């Protein structure tokens, strides 16, 4: 029997506010509002739970938040700092499961199906993640676990603040049934109103509505709505479409021109990138090399390959060719080296696989992946913040 599908959704609590509180602990348990930079829309990005008690919400104009919560502490915030914490979170999560899909700056899905054998239970695994994030970053992350992304996402929201909620396998529909329809990701004001007009207030009622009725009102999304209301979704945990590249870079302790060292560093990073590429079953057509010099100037060089590749060896040899050329042109000491792959596709052209060397490289890479499995991966990419759109509305 195959293990039941287990999906985790991890989400920082009051992300921007919590990061600010790391530097200013005196702001803990006080109403804090981050947002409103003059160069952006003057709106609230993140509100502490204390501020939310006054009705302050993300997306609201700062002026309104100030009226609702005049005693609150208002901070403009620093996106760079948040991005740094975001990457650190993705890094930690990636150490627990290579099947990770960042969906926003502070949240990610993990496919953890079958991982109980490594941690005793999925619940333990989630607790280990929460402890690790708290220890390494000092931040609270809430985690929801379910049989699909939909259930996991709702569960993490219900787990907040600083909580963990596991919906037992097979109980997704039961868990969602009593909730108001607005709890489902993607149901906004418009969809909610239309559902209300049909007398549908809870997810249980939505799940029990005939598909034909929903199709008449929501078109092709009718079926999706009904399925999601039961926690049914086959959507896979995978690299988001906008994460089109995988890269790894390292800043050295000391600036260097030691060619042997640079070569072995490049080889190591190529392996990291290659491992990540193969975990997602992707092939890359473009290799990018990044070099930063002692004077902080940097160079980026790209090579497009005749066919898409996924082996460490191919990534390295393209990267090496670019590096040799770059170092020939520029004689300064190297401060940072990076390698990345882009133009990702689902499959490589068969040509590269059919000849003996392609097959050998593929086998070698697969064997190395097995050996490295326990070390996890370190290549980091950032998910862009995706504002949750109302997905059930027809155009
Ligand atoms: N964000 C933003 N503008 C919005 C919503 C969010 O800039 N309209 C930013 C700030 C948030 C971060 O994204 O801190 C994460 O968004 P969440 O919706 O996860 O909100 P929080 O993490 O602040 O709170 P919660 O504890 O509810 O997750
Ligand atoms: Ca959050």
Coordinates of N, CA and C in Angstrom, one line a residue, residues 181-182 186-198 200 217-218 225 389-395:
X181 N -17.2 29.7 3.8 CA -16.6 29.5 2.4 C -15.4 30.4 2.2
X182 N -15.4 31.6 2.9 CA -14.2 32.5 2.7 C -12.9 32.0 3.2
X186 N -8.6 31.6 -2.4 CA -9.1 31.9 -3.7 C -10.5 32.4 -3.7
X187 N -11.2 32.2 -2.6 CA -12.6 32.7 -2.5 C -12.5 34.1 -1.9
X188 N -12.8 35.1 -2.7 CA -12.8 36.5 -2.3 C -14.2 37.0 -2.1
X189 N -14.4 38.3 -2.0 CA -15.7 38.9 -1.7 C -16.7 38.5 -2.8
X190 N -16.3 38.6 -4.1 CA -17.2 38.4 -5.2 C -17.8 37.0 -5.1
X191 N -16.9 36.0 -5.1 CA -17.3 34.6 -5.1 C -18.1 34.3 -3.8
X192 N -17.7 34.9 -2.7 CA -18.5 34.7 -1.5 C -19.9 35.1 -1.6
X193 N -20.1 36.3 -2.2 CA -21.4 36.9 -2.4 C -22.3 36.0 -3.3
X194 N -21.7 35.5 -4.4 CA -22.4 34.7 -5.3 C -22.8 33.3 -4.6
X195 N -21.9 32.8 -3.8 CA -22.2 31.6 -3.1 C -23.4 31.8 -2.1
X196 N -23.3 33.0 -1.4 CA -24.3 33.3 -0.4 C -25.7 33.4 -1.1
X197 N -25.7 34.0 -2.3 CA -26.9 34.1 -3.0 C -27.5 32.7 -3.4
X198 N -26.7 31.7 -3.4 CA -27.2 30.3 -3.6 C -27.5 29.6 -2.3
X200 N -25.3 29.1 0.0 CA -24.1 28.3 0.5 C -23.2 29.2 1.4
X217 N -23.1 28.5 -12.5 CA -22.8 29.8 -11.9 C -21.3 30.1 -12.1
X218 N -20.4 29.1 -12.1 CA -19.0 29.4 -12.1 C -18.2 28.8 -13.2
X225 N -14.2 24.3 -7.4 CA -14.8 24.8 -6.1 C -15.3 23.6 -5.3
X389 N -5.0 35.7 -5.6 CA -6.0 36.3 -6.5 C -7.3 35.5 -6.3
X390 N -8.4 36.1 -6.6 CA -9.6 35.3 -6.5 C -9.7 34.4 -7.7
X391 N -9.5 33.2 -7.5 CA -9.2 32.3 -8.7 C -10.5 31.7 -9.2
X392 N -11.6 31.8 -8.5 CA -12.8 31.1 -9.0 C -13.7 32.0 -9.9
X393 N -13.3 33.3 -10.0 CA -14.0 34.2 -10.8 C -13.8 34.0 -12.2
X394 N -14.8 34.0 -13.0 CA -14.6 33.9 -14.5 C -14.3 35.3 -15.0
X395 N -13.5 35.3 -16.0 CA -13.1 36.6 -16.6 C -14.4 37.3 -17.1

